[in-house]
């Protein structure tokens, strides 16, 4: 981010109510999801969402490494969120940092709340999220990719887990922040929704909102998640197009 | 909070429809509400507040009084009596640990082998990286998988190569009444052992192995199953070198039951009951002889 002079702050919301990339306040960036993008993983997904490109791979349930993390009554979900060095304009120093550890942890916990972990005691479900190109909202893109990958891996779960951020930019609540809105906006509120139950299993906030704004932002986010949910389902249906019916085979 | 689903009108009339019919197979996704009026949640489903939802991606297969979803992907989930192909990942004093593609490694105890082994001698018989045909004996609630190598058609695999497929494709590899696997064996002259865990062992000449590998690839990727046997057959005919003179001798078992390192060259035993899930894919009789 670095220091930016006031004259560099972009106009985040035009007088006509359009955003920096021409979207309306409640409009998502274009999103494209491919299920089963990797051959060797048990499940995988590639998500292009605005200028974000995120790959997720799921392995397992399998033996737990390191062993001491094994749980006798359920599977552990180990998530590793990582940003490639080339994913942002200025080279991102590779490896673990506080941010990626936090994101790994909150994503693992969000996924654990939808996966039927009790069905696979003493095993590990390993989720790898690689951000190849980042433009704000990568944790949400990571959750979307990871949950499509989990379904692709045949892992039993309550539901897919769509996620999106709502923010405040140029004084207005906006859905699905892009980089400039994230950097120069007033608030960022990522969330992940379980559509089946309507529960939120991830909710974080940075910045400032009034209670009334928060309430409205949650409604916007839930509506956004439901749109993303449809895209996730479509991606899985495309990958697993049902074989044409045939009475009696060869 | 409100439910996120419209009622699924597309899928009426499942109750009571014969589960063998291929015509009404419906892909469902985790979280999708299933038409389960009056039915109980079976495998691959869960129930909340009187409604039944899919928990895995798979094909809806009503099996009154259960609603169930047969998964289309995922790791091998062991079932008792399954014959599987495993690779040794660890050797202990009295047992080996086998990777059978399941969520957990399966211990093969030395008493579960035809060999007379002293404690501590296990690594003289099987080393890390070697492969065996074993049968799932028992499963316990903690996910522990007990396997045995005592039984017809079980034993150590010598030579050959192992091709991994999705376990969901194995019914296609075997084919109805074993038709597919018989075709492949006859057209290539290869020796083949099929594990229910999606692993197929292939022995024989390098050319035969390559042709079997390609045939398996066709099966693994073939979306439609109508005419799959013909497609595989025509591929194998097209690549025939003339060496494989029609049906070969049926694979013979020449395991030396008392000596280390028996040679294993037979297909899996034929005593396996047809599993309901597999029956749903396509009736399968693994009787290959």
Coordinates of C-alpha atoms in Angstrom, one line a residue:
Chain A
X1 CA 0.0 0.0 0.0
X2 CA 2.5 2.6 0.9
X3 CA 1.9 6.3 1.3
X4 CA -0.3 7.9 -1.2
X5 CA -0.9 11.6 -1.5
X6 CA -4.5 12.9 -1.2
X7 CA -4.5 13.7 -4.9
X8 CA -3.9 10.0 -5.7
X9 CA -7.0 8.8 -4.0
X10 CA -9.3 7.7 -6.7
X11 CA -13.0 8.6 -6.9
X12 CA -14.6 5.5 -5.6
X13 CA -18.1 6.4 -6.3
X14 CA -19.3 8.6 -9.2
X15 CA -22.2 11.0 -8.8
X16 CA -24.2 8.6 -10.8
X17 CA -23.6 5.9 -8.2
X18 CA -21.2 3.9 -10.3
X19 CA -18.0 2.5 -8.9
X20 CA -14.4 2.8 -10.1
X21 CA -14.9 -0.1 -12.6
X22 CA -18.4 0.9 -13.6
X23 CA -20.2 -1.5 -11.4
X24 CA -23.3 -0.6 -9.4
X25 CA -23.0 -0.8 -5.6
X26 CA -24.6 -4.3 -5.4
X27 CA -22.9 -5.8 -8.4
X28 CA -20.3 -8.6 -8.3
X29 CA -17.2 -8.7 -10.4
X30 CA -17.3 -11.4 -13.1
X31 CA -16.6 -14.8 -11.7
X32 CA -15.5 -18.0 -13.4
X33 CA -15.2 -21.3 -11.6
X34 CA -13.6 -24.5 -12.9
X35 CA -14.1 -27.6 -10.8
X36 CA -11.5 -30.4 -11.0
X37 CA -8.7 -28.2 -12.5
X38 CA -5.9 -30.4 -11.2
X39 CA -5.2 -34.0 -12.0
X40 CA -3.4 -35.3 -8.9
X41 CA -5.4 -33.7 -6.1
X42 CA -8.4 -35.6 -4.7
X43 CA -10.4 -32.5 -5.5
X44 CA -9.6 -29.1 -6.9
X45 CA -11.0 -25.8 -8.3
X46 CA -9.7 -22.7 -10.1
X47 CA -11.5 -19.5 -9.5
X48 CA -11.1 -16.3 -11.5
X49 CA -13.0 -13.5 -9.8
X50 CA -12.4 -10.0 -11.2
X51 CA -8.6 -9.9 -11.4
X52 CA -8.2 -12.6 -8.7
X53 CA -6.9 -16.0 -9.7
X54 CA -7.0 -18.6 -7.0
X55 CA -6.3 -22.3 -7.2
X56 CA -7.5 -24.7 -4.5
X57 CA -6.5 -28.3 -4.1
X58 CA -7.9 -30.8 -1.5
X59 CA -6.2 -34.0 -0.4
X60 CA -7.8 -36.5 1.9
X61 CA -9.2 -37.6 4.1
X62 CA -5.8 -39.1 4.6
X63 CA -3.3 -39.9 7.4
X64 CA -2.4 -37.0 9.6
X65 CA 0.9 -35.3 9.3
X66 CA 2.2 -34.3 11.8
X67 CA 0.8 -37.1 13.8
X68 CA 0.2 -35.1 17.0
X69 CA -2.5 -33.1 15.3
X70 CA -4.6 -36.3 14.9
X71 CA -8.0 -36.2 16.6
X72 CA -9.6 -39.4 17.8
X73 CA -13.2 -38.5 17.0
X74 CA -12.9 -36.5 13.8
X75 CA -10.9 -35.4 10.9
X76 CA -8.7 -32.3 11.2
X77 CA -8.9 -29.7 8.4
X78 CA -5.5 -28.3 7.7
X79 CA -5.6 -25.3 5.4
X80 CA -2.7 -23.5 3.9
X81 CA -3.5 -20.1 2.2
X82 CA -0.5 -18.8 0.3
X83 CA 0.0 -15.8 -2.0
X84 CA 2.5 -16.3 -4.8
X85 CA 5.4 -13.9 -4.9
X86 CA 4.1 -12.7 -8.2
X87 CA 0.5 -12.3 -7.1
X88 CA 0.7 -8.5 -6.4
X89 CA 2.4 -5.5 -8.0
X90 CA 5.3 -5.4 -5.6
X91 CA 6.8 -8.7 -5.0
X92 CA 5.2 -10.5 -2.1
X93 CA 7.9 -11.9 0.2
X94 CA 7.2 -15.6 0.0
X95 CA 6.3 -17.8 2.9
X96 CA 4.2 -17.7 6.0
X97 CA 3.4 -14.3 7.4
X98 CA 0.9 -13.2 10.0
X99 CA -1.7 -12.4 7.4
X100 CA -1.6 -15.8 5.7
X101 CA -1.6 -17.7 9.0
X102 CA -4.7 -15.8 10.1
X103 CA -6.4 -16.4 6.8
X104 CA -5.5 -20.1 6.8
X105 CA -6.9 -20.4 10.3
X106 CA -10.2 -18.7 9.7
X107 CA -10.8 -20.6 6.4
X108 CA -10.0 -23.9 8.1
X109 CA -12.5 -23.1 10.8
X110 CA -15.1 -22.0 8.3
X111 CA -14.7 -25.2 6.3
X112 CA -14.7 -27.4 9.5
X113 CA -18.2 -26.0 10.3
X114 CA -19.6 -27.4 7.1
X115 CA -17.6 -30.6 6.6
X116 CA -18.9 -33.8 8.3
X117 CA -15.6 -34.3 10.0
X118 CA -16.9 -37.0 12.4
X119 CA -17.1 -39.4 9.5
X120 CA -13.4 -39.7 9.2
X121 CA -11.8 -39.9 12.6
X122 CA -8.0 -39.8 12.9
X123 CA -7.6 -38.4 9.4
X124 CA -6.6 -35.1 7.9
X125 CA -8.3 -33.2 5.1
X126 CA -5.7 -30.9 3.6
X127 CA -6.7 -27.8 1.8
X128 CA -4.2 -25.8 -0.2
X129 CA -5.2 -22.4 -1.5
X130 CA -2.7 -20.7 -3.8
X131 CA -3.4 -17.1 -4.8
X132 CA -1.8 -16.6 -8.2
X133 CA -3.1 -13.1 -8.7
X134 CA -4.6 -10.9 -6.1
X135 CA -7.0 -8.0 -6.4
X136 CA -8.8 -7.8 -3.0
X137 CA -11.2 -10.5 -1.8
X138 CA -8.7 -13.4 -2.0
X139 CA -9.9 -15.0 1.2
X140 CA -13.4 -15.1 -0.2
X141 CA -12.2 -16.4 -3.5
X142 CA -10.1 -19.0 -1.6
X143 CA -13.1 -20.2 0.4
X144 CA -15.2 -20.5 -2.8
X145 CA -12.4 -22.4 -4.5
X146 CA -11.8 -24.6 -1.5
X147 CA -15.4 -25.6 -1.0
X148 CA -15.8 -26.4 -4.7
X149 CA -12.6 -28.5 -4.4
X150 CA -14.0 -30.3 -1.3
X151 CA -17.2 -31.2 -3.1
X152 CA -15.0 -32.3 -6.1
X153 CA -13.1 -34.5 -3.7
X154 CA -16.3 -36.3 -2.7
X155 CA -16.1 -35.1 0.9
X156 CA -19.4 -35.0 2.8
X157 CA -20.5 -31.5 3.8
X158 CA -23.6 -29.6 4.8
X159 CA -23.4 -27.3 1.8
X160 CA -21.0 -25.5 -0.4
X161 CA -19.7 -22.3 1.1
X162 CA -20.0 -19.2 -0.9
X163 CA -18.2 -16.1 0.4
X164 CA -18.0 -12.4 -0.5
X165 CA -16.9 -9.2 1.0
X166 CA -19.1 -6.1 1.5
X167 CA -17.3 -2.8 2.1
X168 CA -17.8 0.9 2.4
X169 CA -16.2 3.0 -0.3
X170 CA -16.9 6.6 -1.2
X171 CA -19.3 6.7 1.6
X172 CA -21.6 3.9 0.3
X173 CA -21.9 0.2 1.0
X174 CA -20.6 -1.8 -1.9
X175 CA -20.5 -5.4 -2.7
X176 CA -17.4 -7.3 -3.6
X177 CA -14.6 -4.8 -3.2
X178 CA -11.8 -4.5 -5.7
X179 CA -8.3 -3.4 -4.8
X180 CA -8.8 0.3 -5.0
X181 CA -12.0 0.1 -3.0
X182 CA -10.3 -2.0 -0.4
X183 CA -7.2 0.2 -0.2
X184 CA -8.9 3.5 -0.1
X185 CA -12.3 2.6 1.2
X186 CA -13.6 2.9 4.8
X187 CA -14.5 -0.7 5.6
X188 CA -14.2 -4.3 4.5
X189 CA -16.5 -7.0 5.7
X190 CA -15.8 -10.5 4.3
X191 CA -18.3 -13.2 5.1
X192 CA -19.0 -16.9 4.2
X193 CA -22.6 -18.2 4.1
X194 CA -24.0 -21.7 4.5
X195 CA -27.0 -21.4 2.1
X196 CA -28.8 -24.4 3.5
X197 CA -29.1 -23.0 7.0
X198 CA -28.5 -19.3 6.4
X199 CA -25.7 -19.3 8.9
X200 CA -22.5 -17.2 8.5
X201 CA -19.4 -19.2 9.3
X202 CA -16.9 -16.5 8.6
X203 CA -17.3 -12.9 9.4
X204 CA -14.5 -10.4 9.8
X205 CA -14.4 -6.7 9.7
X206 CA -11.9 -4.0 9.1
X207 CA -12.7 -0.3 9.3
X208 CA -15.8 1.5 10.5
X209 CA -19.5 1.1 9.9
X210 CA -22.5 2.2 11.9
X211 CA -24.7 -0.6 13.3
X212 CA -27.3 0.2 10.7
X213 CA -24.7 0.0 7.9
X214 CA -23.5 -3.3 9.3
X215 CA -27.0 -4.7 9.2
X216 CA -27.5 -3.6 5.6
X217 CA -24.0 -4.9 4.6
X218 CA -24.9 -8.3 6.0
X219 CA -28.0 -8.4 3.8
X220 CA -26.0 -7.3 0.8
X221 CA -23.4 -10.0 1.5
X222 CA -25.9 -12.8 1.9
X223 CA -27.5 -11.8 -1.4
X224 CA -24.1 -11.8 -3.0
X225 CA -23.2 -15.2 -1.6
X226 CA -26.4 -16.6 -3.0
X227 CA -25.4 -15.4 -6.5
X228 CA -22.0 -16.9 -6.1
X229 CA -23.5 -20.2 -4.8
X230 CA -25.3 -20.6 -8.2
X231 CA -22.0 -20.2 -10.0
X232 CA -20.4 -22.8 -7.8
X233 CA -23.2 -25.3 -8.4
X234 CA -23.0 -24.6 -12.1
X235 CA -19.3 -25.3 -12.1
X236 CA -19.7 -28.7 -10.4
X237 CA -22.7 -29.6 -12.6
X238 CA -20.5 -28.9 -15.7
X239 CA -17.7 -31.1 -14.4
X240 CA -20.0 -34.0 -13.5
X241 CA -22.5 -33.9 -16.3
X242 CA -24.6 -36.9 -15.8
X243 CA -24.0 -39.7 -18.2
X244 CA -26.7 -40.0 -20.8
X245 CA -29.3 -42.4 -19.8
X246 CA -29.1 -45.9 -21.3
X247 CA -31.2 -48.9 -20.7
X248 CA -28.8 -51.7 -20.2
X249 CA -25.3 -51.1 -21.4
X250 CA -23.2 -52.8 -24.0
Chain B
X1 CA -33.4 -18.1 8.6
X2 CA -35.1 -19.1 5.5
X3 CA -34.1 -22.0 3.5
X4 CA -32.0 -21.4 0.4
X5 CA -33.8 -23.8 -1.8
X6 CA -36.7 -24.0 -4.1
X7 CA -38.5 -27.3 -3.9
X8 CA -37.0 -29.6 -6.5
X9 CA -39.7 -30.0 -9.0
X10 CA -37.5 -31.7 -11.6
X11 CA -37.2 -34.8 -9.5
X12 CA -40.6 -36.0 -8.9
X13 CA -41.6 -39.6 -9.0
X14 CA -38.5 -41.1 -7.5
X15 CA -40.2 -42.8 -4.7
X16 CA -40.8 -46.3 -5.7
X17 CA -39.2 -46.1 -9.1
X18 CA -36.9 -49.1 -9.7
X19 CA -33.4 -48.2 -8.7
X20 CA -31.9 -50.1 -11.6
X21 CA -33.3 -47.8 -14.2
X22 CA -30.6 -45.6 -15.6
X23 CA -33.1 -43.1 -17.0
X24 CA -33.7 -41.1 -13.8
X25 CA -30.2 -40.7 -12.5
X26 CA -29.9 -37.2 -11.1
X27 CA -26.7 -35.4 -10.1
X28 CA -27.0 -33.8 -6.7
X29 CA -24.6 -31.5 -4.9
X30 CA -23.9 -31.0 -1.2
X31 CA -26.6 -29.0 0.4
X32 CA -29.2 -29.8 -2.2
X33 CA -32.6 -30.7 -0.8
X34 CA -33.7 -34.2 -1.8
X35 CA -37.2 -35.5 -2.5
X36 CA -37.4 -37.6 0.6
X37 CA -41.0 -37.5 1.6
X38 CA -41.6 -40.4 4.0
X39 CA -38.1 -41.7 3.5
X40 CA -35.1 -41.9 5.8
X41 CA -31.7 -40.4 5.2
X42 CA -29.3 -43.0 3.9
X43 CA -25.6 -42.8 2.9
X44 CA -24.6 -39.5 1.4
X45 CA -27.4 -37.5 2.9
X46 CA -28.3 -35.8 6.2
X47 CA -31.5 -34.6 7.7
X48 CA -32.3 -31.3 9.3
X49 CA -35.8 -30.4 10.6
X50 CA -37.6 -33.1 8.7
X51 CA -35.9 -32.3 5.4
X52 CA -33.3 -34.5 3.7
X53 CA -30.3 -32.9 2.0
X54 CA -27.4 -34.4 0.0
X55 CA -24.0 -34.3 1.8
X56 CA -21.9 -35.5 -1.1
X57 CA -21.7 -34.8 -4.8
X58 CA -23.2 -37.9 -6.5
X59 CA -26.1 -39.6 -8.1
X60 CA -29.4 -39.6 -6.3
X61 CA -30.4 -43.2 -5.8
X62 CA -33.6 -43.7 -3.9
X63 CA -33.7 -47.1 -2.2
X64 CA -36.8 -47.1 -0.1
X65 CA -37.0 -46.7 2.8
X66 CA -33.8 -44.8 2.3
X67 CA -32.8 -41.8 0.2
X68 CA -29.2 -42.2 -0.7
X69 CA -26.5 -40.5 -2.8
X70 CA -23.9 -42.6 -4.5
X71 CA -20.7 -40.5 -4.7
X72 CA -19.1 -39.9 -8.0
X73 CA -15.7 -39.0 -6.7
X74 CA -13.6 -39.2 -3.6
X75 CA -11.3 -41.6 -1.9
X76 CA -12.0 -45.3 -1.7
X77 CA -14.3 -46.0 1.2
X78 CA -13.6 -49.6 2.3
X79 CA -16.4 -52.2 2.6
X80 CA -16.0 -55.6 4.2
X81 CA -15.1 -58.3 1.6
X82 CA -13.8 -55.9 -0.9
X83 CA -10.7 -57.1 -2.7
X84 CA -8.2 -54.3 -3.0
X85 CA -4.7 -53.6 -4.2
X86 CA -2.4 -52.0 -1.6
X87 CA 1.1 -50.8 -1.5
X88 CA 3.3 -51.2 1.6
X89 CA 4.1 -47.9 3.2
X90 CA 5.5 -49.0 6.5
X91 CA 6.9 -52.3 8.0
X92 CA 6.6 -53.0 11.7
X93 CA 7.6 -56.1 13.7
X94 CA 4.3 -57.9 13.4
X95 CA 2.5 -56.1 10.6
X96 CA 2.7 -53.9 7.5
X97 CA 0.8 -50.7 6.8
X98 CA -0.8 -50.6 3.4
X99 CA -1.9 -47.7 1.3
X100 CA -5.1 -48.8 -0.3
X101 CA -6.3 -45.4 -1.3
X102 CA -8.6 -45.2 1.7
X103 CA -8.7 -42.4 4.2
X104 CA -6.4 -44.4 6.5
X105 CA -3.6 -46.9 6.0
X106 CA -4.7 -50.5 6.5
X107 CA -2.6 -52.7 8.8
X108 CA -1.9 -56.2 7.4
X109 CA -1.0 -58.4 10.4
X110 CA 1.5 -61.2 9.8
X111 CA -1.1 -63.7 10.9
X112 CA -3.2 -62.5 8.0
X113 CA -0.8 -63.9 5.5
X114 CA -0.2 -67.4 4.2
X115 CA 3.4 -67.2 5.4
X116 CA 4.8 -68.6 8.7
X117 CA 6.6 -65.5 9.9
X118 CA 8.7 -65.0 13.1
X119 CA 8.2 -61.6 14.8
X120 CA 10.6 -59.2 13.4
X121 CA 10.9 -61.0 10.1
X122 CA 8.1 -59.1 8.4
X123 CA 10.5 -57.1 6.1
X124 CA 11.9 -60.3 4.6
X125 CA 8.5 -60.9 3.1
X126 CA 7.2 -57.5 2.1
X127 CA 9.1 -54.3 1.8
X128 CA 8.0 -50.7 1.5
X129 CA 6.9 -50.0 -2.0
X130 CA 5.8 -53.6 -2.8
X131 CA 2.2 -54.3 -3.6
X132 CA -0.3 -56.9 -2.6
X133 CA -3.8 -58.0 -3.2
X134 CA -5.7 -58.2 0.0
X135 CA -9.3 -58.4 1.2
X136 CA -11.0 -56.0 3.6
X137 CA -12.0 -58.1 6.6
X138 CA -13.3 -55.7 9.2
X139 CA -13.8 -52.0 9.8
X140 CA -14.2 -50.4 13.2
X141 CA -15.9 -47.1 14.0
X142 CA -12.5 -45.3 14.4
X143 CA -11.9 -46.0 10.7
X144 CA -9.4 -48.7 11.3
X145 CA -9.3 -51.1 8.3
X146 CA -8.4 -54.7 8.9
X147 CA -7.2 -56.6 5.8
X148 CA -6.1 -60.2 5.2
X149 CA -4.0 -61.9 2.5
X150 CA -5.5 -65.3 3.3
X151 CA -7.9 -66.3 0.6
X152 CA -8.1 -67.3 -2.9
X153 CA -6.6 -64.8 -5.4
X154 CA -4.9 -62.9 -2.6
X155 CA -1.1 -62.5 -2.4
X156 CA 1.9 -60.5 -3.3
X157 CA 2.1 -58.9 -6.7
X158 CA 5.3 -59.5 -8.6
X159 CA 6.3 -57.3 -11.6
X160 CA 3.7 -55.6 -13.7
X161 CA 2.4 -52.2 -13.0
X162 CA -0.5 -50.6 -11.2
X163 CA -2.9 -48.2 -12.8
X164 CA -5.0 -46.0 -10.5
X165 CA -8.6 -45.0 -11.4
X166 CA -11.4 -43.5 -9.5
X167 CA -13.1 -46.3 -7.5
X168 CA -16.3 -45.2 -9.0
X169 CA -15.1 -46.4 -12.4
X170 CA -14.3 -49.9 -11.3
X171 CA -17.8 -51.3 -12.2
X172 CA -17.1 -50.1 -15.8
X173 CA -13.7 -51.7 -15.9
X174 CA -15.2 -55.0 -14.9
X175 CA -18.3 -54.6 -17.1
X176 CA -21.5 -56.5 -16.9
X177 CA -20.8 -60.0 -16.0
X178 CA -17.1 -59.3 -16.4
X179 CA -17.5 -58.6 -20.1
X180 CA -15.2 -55.6 -20.2
X181 CA -12.4 -57.1 -18.3
X182 CA -12.7 -60.4 -20.3
X183 CA -12.4 -58.4 -23.5
X184 CA -9.3 -56.7 -22.4
X185 CA -7.6 -59.8 -21.1
X186 CA -8.4 -61.7 -24.3
X187 CA -7.4 -58.9 -26.7
X188 CA -4.1 -58.1 -24.9
X189 CA -3.0 -61.3 -23.3
X190 CA -2.2 -59.3 -20.2
X191 CA -2.8 -60.5 -16.7
X192 CA -5.0 -58.2 -14.8
X193 CA -6.1 -57.9 -11.2
X194 CA -8.8 -55.4 -10.4
X195 CA -9.1 -53.9 -6.9
X196 CA -12.3 -52.4 -5.7
X197 CA -10.2 -49.4 -4.5
X198 CA -9.7 -48.3 -8.1
X199 CA -6.3 -49.8 -8.6
X200 CA -5.7 -52.2 -11.4
X201 CA -2.6 -54.4 -11.6
X202 CA -1.4 -55.3 -15.0
X203 CA 1.2 -57.8 -15.9
X204 CA 2.6 -59.1 -19.1
X205 CA 4.7 -57.7 -22.0
X206 CA 5.4 -54.0 -22.0
X207 CA 3.2 -53.7 -25.2
X208 CA 0.3 -55.5 -23.6
X209 CA 0.6 -53.3 -20.5
X210 CA 0.6 -50.1 -22.6
X211 CA -2.5 -51.3 -24.4
X212 CA -4.3 -52.1 -21.2
X213 CA -3.3 -48.8 -19.8
X214 CA -4.9 -47.0 -22.8
X215 CA -8.0 -49.2 -22.6
X216 CA -8.3 -48.2 -18.9
X217 CA -7.9 -44.6 -19.9
X218 CA -10.7 -44.9 -22.4
X219 CA -12.9 -46.4 -19.7
X220 CA -12.0 -43.8 -17.1
X221 CA -12.8 -40.9 -19.4
X222 CA -15.6 -42.4 -21.4
X223 CA -18.6 -40.4 -20.3
X224 CA -21.3 -42.6 -21.8
X225 CA -21.3 -46.2 -21.0
X226 CA -23.4 -47.3 -23.9
X227 CA -21.0 -49.0 -26.3
X228 CA -18.0 -48.6 -24.1
X229 CA -17.1 -52.2 -24.4
X230 CA -17.3 -51.9 -28.2
X231 CA -15.1 -48.8 -28.1
X232 CA -12.5 -50.5 -26.0
X233 CA -12.7 -53.6 -28.2
X234 CA -12.2 -51.6 -31.4
X235 CA -9.2 -49.8 -29.9
X236 CA -7.7 -53.1 -28.9
X237 CA -8.4 -54.7 -32.3
X238 CA -6.9 -51.7 -34.0
X239 CA -3.7 -52.0 -32.0
X240 CA -3.5 -55.8 -32.1
X241 CA -0.1 -57.0 -33.1
X242 CA -1.2 -60.6 -33.7
X243 CA 0.8 -61.9 -30.8
X244 CA -2.2 -62.3 -28.6
X245 CA -4.0 -65.3 -30.1
X246 CA -7.5 -64.8 -29.0
X247 CA -8.4 -66.0 -25.6
X248 CA -5.4 -67.0 -23.7
X249 CA -5.1 -69.6 -21.0
X250 CA -7.0 -68.3 -18.1
X251 CA -4.7 -66.6 -15.7
X252 CA -3.3 -69.2 -13.3
X253 CA -2.4 -68.8 -9.7
X254 CA 1.0 -70.0 -8.9
X255 CA 1.4 -68.7 -5.5
X256 CA 3.8 -70.7 -3.3
X257 CA 1.9 -70.3 -0.1
X258 CA 4.7 -71.2 2.2
X259 CA 7.6 -69.4 0.7
X260 CA 8.4 -65.7 0.8
X261 CA 7.7 -63.9 -2.4
X262 CA 5.0 -65.9 -4.0
X263 CA 4.1 -65.1 -7.6
X264 CA 0.7 -63.8 -8.0
X265 CA -1.0 -63.8 -11.3
X266 CA -4.7 -64.3 -11.0
X267 CA -7.6 -62.0 -11.1
X268 CA -9.4 -61.2 -7.9
X269 CA -11.7 -63.9 -6.5
X270 CA -15.2 -64.3 -7.7
X271 CA -17.0 -64.6 -4.5
X272 CA -17.7 -61.0 -3.9
X273 CA -21.3 -60.1 -3.6
X274 CA -22.7 -57.3 -5.8
X275 CA -22.7 -54.2 -3.8
X276 CA -25.9 -52.1 -4.1
X277 CA -24.1 -49.0 -5.1
X278 CA -22.3 -50.8 -7.9
X279 CA -25.4 -52.6 -9.0
X280 CA -26.8 -49.1 -9.5
X281 CA -24.0 -48.1 -11.8
X282 CA -24.3 -51.2 -13.8
X283 CA -24.9 -54.8 -12.7
X284 CA -21.6 -56.3 -12.1
X285 CA -20.6 -59.9 -11.7
X286 CA -16.9 -60.1 -11.0
X287 CA -16.8 -63.7 -12.0
X288 CA -14.1 -63.5 -14.5
X289 CA -13.4 -67.2 -15.1

